[in-house]
């Protein structure tokens, strides 16, 4: 499979993942009408893969107070969103998502957080998550973050380690589901 990624000003523009899968476009969607659609995409994918909390089930969306100040990216197959992710940058460690996970660890600031990565099952194993990770790491560096933290599901740990993240001893229960536990990871920039 051939993959091509053009990056301009921290934004990935196009990915080619082979003729049989067509072309995917990866672009920043911050402050667009697409951002609320990521809340629904998270719900639709994760509702099948884990046990969501009752209030999340009722709401039909997965969102939190960090959406408004976060940068958001999405991957599209034509007009259909097939993956999404976000990144926040915080001047103080205590203001970041999952701050309690990293409270025992003094982090360099500003600290970037990468989270809420979601890929629909039919678009997995094509490198889209890696492209979203690389785009967010580039954006964090471009915005002068000193480190990036993530809370990773066991299935994501190896991929983030290949990008330079190291595991911490810290674990967290996601705010939207009953399971699984996620492990804290840090990348020093």
PDB file of C-alpha atoms in Angstrom:
ATOM      1  CA  UNK A   1       0.000   0.000   0.000  1.00  0.00           C
ATOM      2  CA  UNK A   2       1.253   3.432  -0.923  1.00  0.00           C
ATOM      3  CA  UNK A   3       0.875   6.226   1.599  1.00  0.00           C
ATOM      4  CA  UNK A   4       1.428   9.917   0.987  1.00  0.00           C
ATOM      5  CA  UNK A   5       1.060  12.688   3.526  1.00  0.00           C
ATOM      6  CA  UNK A   6       1.471  16.346   2.743  1.00  0.00           C
ATOM      7  CA  UNK A   7       1.848  18.623   5.746  1.00  0.00           C
ATOM      8  CA  UNK A   8       1.426  22.389   5.554  1.00  0.00           C
ATOM      9  CA  UNK A   9       1.395  24.535   8.693  1.00  0.00           C
ATOM     10  CA  UNK A  10       0.897  21.462  10.878  1.00  0.00           C
ATOM     11  CA  UNK A  11      -2.089  20.196   8.924  1.00  0.00           C
ATOM     12  CA  UNK A  12      -2.008  16.922   7.038  1.00  0.00           C
ATOM     13  CA  UNK A  13      -3.677  17.275   3.678  1.00  0.00           C
ATOM     14  CA  UNK A  14      -3.965  13.937   1.843  1.00  0.00           C
ATOM     15  CA  UNK A  15      -3.322  10.264   2.417  1.00  0.00           C
ATOM     16  CA  UNK A  16      -3.415   7.637  -0.296  1.00  0.00           C
ATOM     17  CA  UNK A  17      -3.956   4.136   1.032  1.00  0.00           C
ATOM     18  CA  UNK A  18      -4.126   2.131  -2.152  1.00  0.00           C
ATOM     19  CA  UNK A  19      -6.548   1.928  -5.028  1.00  0.00           C
ATOM     20  CA  UNK A  20      -8.812  -0.647  -3.412  1.00  0.00           C
ATOM     21  CA  UNK A  21      -9.517   1.723  -0.522  1.00  0.00           C
ATOM     22  CA  UNK A  22      -9.577   4.921  -2.561  1.00  0.00           C
ATOM     23  CA  UNK A  23      -8.252   8.172  -1.217  1.00  0.00           C
ATOM     24  CA  UNK A  24      -8.590   9.431   2.314  1.00  0.00           C
ATOM     25  CA  UNK A  25      -8.165  13.078   3.152  1.00  0.00           C
ATOM     26  CA  UNK A  26      -6.905  14.115   6.560  1.00  0.00           C
ATOM     27  CA  UNK A  27      -7.508  17.713   7.524  1.00  0.00           C
ATOM     28  CA  UNK A  28      -7.829  19.949  10.528  1.00  0.00           C
ATOM     29  CA  UNK A  29     -11.481  20.626  11.312  1.00  0.00           C
ATOM     30  CA  UNK A  30     -11.080  22.977  14.293  1.00  0.00           C
ATOM     31  CA  UNK A  31     -13.880  25.577  14.452  1.00  0.00           C
ATOM     32  CA  UNK A  32     -15.920  23.900  11.714  1.00  0.00           C
ATOM     33  CA  UNK A  33     -19.305  22.195  11.624  1.00  0.00           C
ATOM     34  CA  UNK A  34     -17.440  18.856  11.548  1.00  0.00           C
ATOM     35  CA  UNK A  35     -16.280  19.016  15.189  1.00  0.00           C
ATOM     36  CA  UNK A  36     -19.688  18.106  16.721  1.00  0.00           C
ATOM     37  CA  UNK A  37     -19.858  15.169  14.332  1.00  0.00           C
ATOM     38  CA  UNK A  38     -16.739  13.731  15.996  1.00  0.00           C
ATOM     39  CA  UNK A  39     -18.703  13.533  19.279  1.00  0.00           C
ATOM     40  CA  UNK A  40     -21.259  11.302  17.584  1.00  0.00           C
ATOM     41  CA  UNK A  41     -18.588   9.235  15.782  1.00  0.00           C
ATOM     42  CA  UNK A  42     -16.896   8.479  19.114  1.00  0.00           C
ATOM     43  CA  UNK A  43     -20.219   7.364  20.535  1.00  0.00           C
ATOM     44  CA  UNK A  44     -21.104   5.163  17.556  1.00  0.00           C
ATOM     45  CA  UNK A  45     -17.737   3.360  17.541  1.00  0.00           C
ATOM     46  CA  UNK A  46     -17.095   3.096  21.262  1.00  0.00           C
ATOM     47  CA  UNK A  47     -20.676   2.089  22.108  1.00  0.00           C
ATOM     48  CA  UNK A  48     -20.014  -1.175  20.266  1.00  0.00           C
ATOM     49  CA  UNK A  49     -16.551  -1.716  21.770  1.00  0.00           C
ATOM     50  CA  UNK A  50     -17.038  -0.909  25.460  1.00  0.00           C
ATOM     51  CA  UNK A  51     -19.704  -0.342  28.098  1.00  0.00           C
ATOM     52  CA  UNK A  52     -20.522   3.350  28.097  1.00  0.00           C
ATOM     53  CA  UNK A  53     -21.832   5.031  31.242  1.00  0.00           C
ATOM     54  CA  UNK A  54     -25.626   5.449  31.406  1.00  0.00           C
ATOM     55  CA  UNK A  55     -25.586   9.253  31.004  1.00  0.00           C
ATOM     56  CA  UNK A  56     -23.401   8.864  27.885  1.00  0.00           C
ATOM     57  CA  UNK A  57     -25.814   6.225  26.534  1.00  0.00           C
ATOM     58  CA  UNK A  58     -28.684   8.652  27.019  1.00  0.00           C
ATOM     59  CA  UNK A  59     -26.806  11.602  25.502  1.00  0.00           C
ATOM     60  CA  UNK A  60     -25.615   9.667  22.422  1.00  0.00           C
ATOM     61  CA  UNK A  61     -22.420  11.757  22.278  1.00  0.00           C
ATOM     62  CA  UNK A  62     -18.957  11.635  23.820  1.00  0.00           C
ATOM     63  CA  UNK A  63     -17.757  15.150  24.573  1.00  0.00           C
ATOM     64  CA  UNK A  64     -16.225  17.157  27.420  1.00  0.00           C
ATOM     65  CA  UNK A  65     -15.206  20.653  28.465  1.00  0.00           C
ATOM     66  CA  UNK A  66     -11.973  20.551  26.434  1.00  0.00           C
ATOM     67  CA  UNK A  67     -13.627  20.457  22.987  1.00  0.00           C
ATOM     68  CA  UNK A  68     -13.894  24.239  22.617  1.00  0.00           C
ATOM     69  CA  UNK A  69     -10.193  24.973  23.121  1.00  0.00           C
ATOM     70  CA  UNK A  70      -8.854  21.825  21.428  1.00  0.00           C
ATOM     71  CA  UNK A  71      -7.589  21.440  17.882  1.00  0.00           C
ATOM     72  CA  UNK A  72      -9.438  18.723  15.957  1.00  0.00           C
ATOM     73  CA  UNK A  73      -8.504  16.610  12.932  1.00  0.00           C
ATOM     74  CA  UNK A  74     -10.542  14.133  10.913  1.00  0.00           C
ATOM     75  CA  UNK A  75      -9.981  11.663   8.111  1.00  0.00           C
ATOM     76  CA  UNK A  76     -12.569  11.465   5.364  1.00  0.00           C
ATOM     77  CA  UNK A  77     -13.357   8.803   2.785  1.00  0.00           C
ATOM     78  CA  UNK A  78     -15.115  11.041   0.301  1.00  0.00           C
ATOM     79  CA  UNK A  79     -17.725  12.865   2.403  1.00  0.00           C
ATOM     80  CA  UNK A  80     -17.755  10.272   5.195  1.00  0.00           C
ATOM     81  CA  UNK A  81     -15.737  10.878   8.367  1.00  0.00           C
ATOM     82  CA  UNK A  82     -13.905   7.632   9.197  1.00  0.00           C
ATOM     83  CA  UNK A  83     -11.481   8.810  11.897  1.00  0.00           C
ATOM     84  CA  UNK A  84     -10.974  11.750  14.217  1.00  0.00           C
ATOM     85  CA  UNK A  85      -8.682  12.932  16.994  1.00  0.00           C
ATOM     86  CA  UNK A  86      -7.973  16.010  19.081  1.00  0.00           C
ATOM     87  CA  UNK A  87      -5.136  17.796  20.854  1.00  0.00           C
ATOM     88  CA  UNK A  88      -5.128  20.418  23.601  1.00  0.00           C
ATOM     89  CA  UNK A  89      -2.245  22.537  24.873  1.00  0.00           C
ATOM     90  CA  UNK A  90      -2.244  23.735  28.474  1.00  0.00           C
ATOM     91  CA  UNK A  91       0.061  26.163  30.255  1.00  0.00           C
ATOM     92  CA  UNK A  92      -0.472  24.337  33.541  1.00  0.00           C
ATOM     93  CA  UNK A  93      -0.545  20.597  34.035  1.00  0.00           C
ATOM     94  CA  UNK A  94      -3.667  20.726  36.210  1.00  0.00           C
ATOM     95  CA  UNK A  95      -5.791  22.108  33.379  1.00  0.00           C
ATOM     96  CA  UNK A  96      -5.284  19.220  30.997  1.00  0.00           C
ATOM     97  CA  UNK A  97      -7.675  16.342  30.309  1.00  0.00           C
ATOM     98  CA  UNK A  98      -6.891  13.401  32.591  1.00  0.00           C
ATOM     99  CA  UNK A  99      -4.733  15.710  34.744  1.00  0.00           C
ATOM    100  CA  UNK A 100      -5.193  13.425  37.768  1.00  0.00           C
ATOM    101  CA  UNK A 101      -3.443  10.624  35.881  1.00  0.00           C
ATOM    102  CA  UNK A 102      -0.259  12.641  35.638  1.00  0.00           C
ATOM    103  CA  UNK A 103      -0.432  14.514  38.978  1.00  0.00           C
ATOM    104  CA  UNK A 104       2.321  12.359  40.563  1.00  0.00           C
ATOM    105  CA  UNK A 105       4.626  13.289  37.648  1.00  0.00           C
ATOM    106  CA  UNK A 106       5.965  16.844  37.251  1.00  0.00           C
ATOM    107  CA  UNK A 107       5.436  17.567  33.551  1.00  0.00           C
ATOM    108  CA  UNK A 108       7.205  20.169  31.476  1.00  0.00           C
ATOM    109  CA  UNK A 109       4.837  22.923  30.368  1.00  0.00           C
ATOM    110  CA  UNK A 110       3.187  23.872  28.201  1.00  0.00           C
ATOM    111  CA  UNK A 111       1.853  20.331  27.987  1.00  0.00           C
ATOM    112  CA  UNK A 112      -0.023  18.969  24.981  1.00  0.00           C
ATOM    113  CA  UNK A 113      -2.548  16.172  25.339  1.00  0.00           C
ATOM    114  CA  UNK A 114      -3.535  13.893  22.505  1.00  0.00           C
ATOM    115  CA  UNK A 115      -6.768  12.033  23.030  1.00  0.00           C
ATOM    116  CA  UNK A 116     -10.166  11.029  21.667  1.00  0.00           C
ATOM    117  CA  UNK A 117      -8.683   9.117  18.722  1.00  0.00           C
ATOM    118  CA  UNK A 118     -11.407   7.112  17.004  1.00  0.00           C
ATOM    119  CA  UNK A 119     -11.280   5.085  13.770  1.00  0.00           C
ATOM    120  CA  UNK A 120     -14.276   3.228  12.352  1.00  0.00           C
ATOM    121  CA  UNK A 121     -13.612  -0.529  12.128  1.00  0.00           C
ATOM    122  CA  UNK A 122     -13.781  -0.581   8.308  1.00  0.00           C
ATOM    123  CA  UNK A 123     -10.901   1.949   8.091  1.00  0.00           C
ATOM    124  CA  UNK A 124      -8.555   0.325  10.602  1.00  0.00           C
ATOM    125  CA  UNK A 125      -5.121  -1.103   9.822  1.00  0.00           C
ATOM    126  CA  UNK A 126      -4.546   1.460   7.067  1.00  0.00           C
ATOM    127  CA  UNK A 127      -2.223   3.726   9.060  1.00  0.00           C
ATOM    128  CA  UNK A 128      -4.836   6.415   9.721  1.00  0.00           C
ATOM    129  CA  UNK A 129      -4.276   6.447  13.499  1.00  0.00           C
ATOM    130  CA  UNK A 130      -0.534   6.838  12.960  1.00  0.00           C
ATOM    131  CA  UNK A 131      -1.101   9.721  10.556  1.00  0.00           C
ATOM    132  CA  UNK A 132      -3.381  11.436  13.091  1.00  0.00           C
ATOM    133  CA  UNK A 133      -0.777  10.860  15.818  1.00  0.00           C
ATOM    134  CA  UNK A 134       2.020  12.296  13.675  1.00  0.00           C
ATOM    135  CA  UNK A 135      -0.094  15.307  12.717  1.00  0.00           C
ATOM    136  CA  UNK A 136      -0.868  16.052  16.367  1.00  0.00           C
ATOM    137  CA  UNK A 137       2.765  15.611  17.430  1.00  0.00           C
ATOM    138  CA  UNK A 138       3.844  18.017  14.687  1.00  0.00           C
ATOM    139  CA  UNK A 139       1.198  20.540  15.787  1.00  0.00           C
ATOM    140  CA  UNK A 140       2.292  20.238  19.448  1.00  0.00           C
ATOM    141  CA  UNK A 141       5.916  20.884  18.478  1.00  0.00           C
ATOM    142  CA  UNK A 142       4.874  23.804  16.267  1.00  0.00           C
ATOM    143  CA  UNK A 143       2.989  25.306  19.215  1.00  0.00           C
ATOM    144  CA  UNK A 144       6.068  24.939  21.434  1.00  0.00           C
ATOM    145  CA  UNK A 145       4.721  22.278  23.792  1.00  0.00           C
ATOM    146  CA  UNK A 146       7.458  20.815  25.978  1.00  0.00           C
ATOM    147  CA  UNK A 147       5.840  17.396  26.271  1.00  0.00           C
ATOM    148  CA  UNK A 148       2.820  15.436  25.089  1.00  0.00           C
ATOM    149  CA  UNK A 149       0.753  13.157  27.298  1.00  0.00           C
ATOM    150  CA  UNK A 150      -1.724  10.507  26.291  1.00  0.00           C
ATOM    151  CA  UNK A 151      -3.874   7.958  28.060  1.00  0.00           C
ATOM    152  CA  UNK A 152      -3.721   4.881  25.887  1.00  0.00           C
ATOM    153  CA  UNK A 153      -5.801   1.746  25.646  1.00  0.00           C
ATOM    154  CA  UNK A 154      -3.679  -1.431  25.605  1.00  0.00           C
ATOM    155  CA  UNK A 155      -4.179  -1.732  21.833  1.00  0.00           C
ATOM    156  CA  UNK A 156      -2.565   1.695  21.272  1.00  0.00           C
ATOM    157  CA  UNK A 157       0.476   1.418  23.559  1.00  0.00           C
ATOM    158  CA  UNK A 158       2.890  -0.182  21.060  1.00  0.00           C
ATOM    159  CA  UNK A 159       2.015   2.317  18.312  1.00  0.00           C
ATOM    160  CA  UNK A 160       2.668   5.268  20.621  1.00  0.00           C
ATOM    161  CA  UNK A 161       5.917   3.700  21.848  1.00  0.00           C
ATOM    162  CA  UNK A 162       7.114   3.518  18.231  1.00  0.00           C
ATOM    163  CA  UNK A 163       6.547   7.291  18.063  1.00  0.00           C
ATOM    164  CA  UNK A 164       8.726   7.824  21.156  1.00  0.00           C
ATOM    165  CA  UNK A 165       6.166   7.812  23.985  1.00  0.00           C
ATOM    166  CA  UNK A 166       7.157   6.091  27.207  1.00  0.00           C
ATOM    167  CA  UNK A 167       4.819   4.343  29.624  1.00  0.00           C
ATOM    168  CA  UNK A 168       4.184   5.686  33.100  1.00  0.00           C
ATOM    169  CA  UNK A 169       3.000   3.736  36.127  1.00  0.00           C
ATOM    170  CA  UNK A 170      -0.259   5.683  36.053  1.00  0.00           C
ATOM    171  CA  UNK A 171      -3.640   4.247  34.988  1.00  0.00           C
ATOM    172  CA  UNK A 172      -7.000   5.938  34.520  1.00  0.00           C
ATOM    173  CA  UNK A 173     -10.614   4.974  34.056  1.00  0.00           C
ATOM    174  CA  UNK A 174     -12.003   6.962  31.089  1.00  0.00           C
ATOM    175  CA  UNK A 175     -14.742   9.414  32.033  1.00  0.00           C
ATOM    176  CA  UNK A 176     -17.209   7.986  29.507  1.00  0.00           C
ATOM    177  CA  UNK A 177     -17.096   4.210  30.045  1.00  0.00           C
ATOM    178  CA  UNK A 178     -16.862   1.446  32.620  1.00  0.00           C
ATOM    179  CA  UNK A 179     -13.859  -0.182  30.978  1.00  0.00           C
ATOM    180  CA  UNK A 180     -11.081  -0.546  29.874  1.00  0.00           C
ATOM    181  CA  UNK A 181      -8.414   1.066  31.990  1.00  0.00           C
ATOM    182  CA  UNK A 182      -5.975   3.260  30.072  1.00  0.00           C
ATOM    183  CA  UNK A 183      -2.298   3.793  30.803  1.00  0.00           C
ATOM    184  CA  UNK A 184      -0.557   7.155  30.922  1.00  0.00           C
ATOM    185  CA  UNK A 185       2.186   7.829  28.368  1.00  0.00           C
ATOM    186  CA  UNK A 186       4.575  10.760  27.907  1.00  0.00           C
ATOM    187  CA  UNK A 187       6.618  12.078  24.975  1.00  0.00           C
ATOM    188  CA  UNK A 188       9.196  14.733  25.847  1.00  0.00           C
ATOM    189  CA  UNK A 189       9.751  17.149  22.947  1.00  0.00           C
TER     190      UNK A 189
END
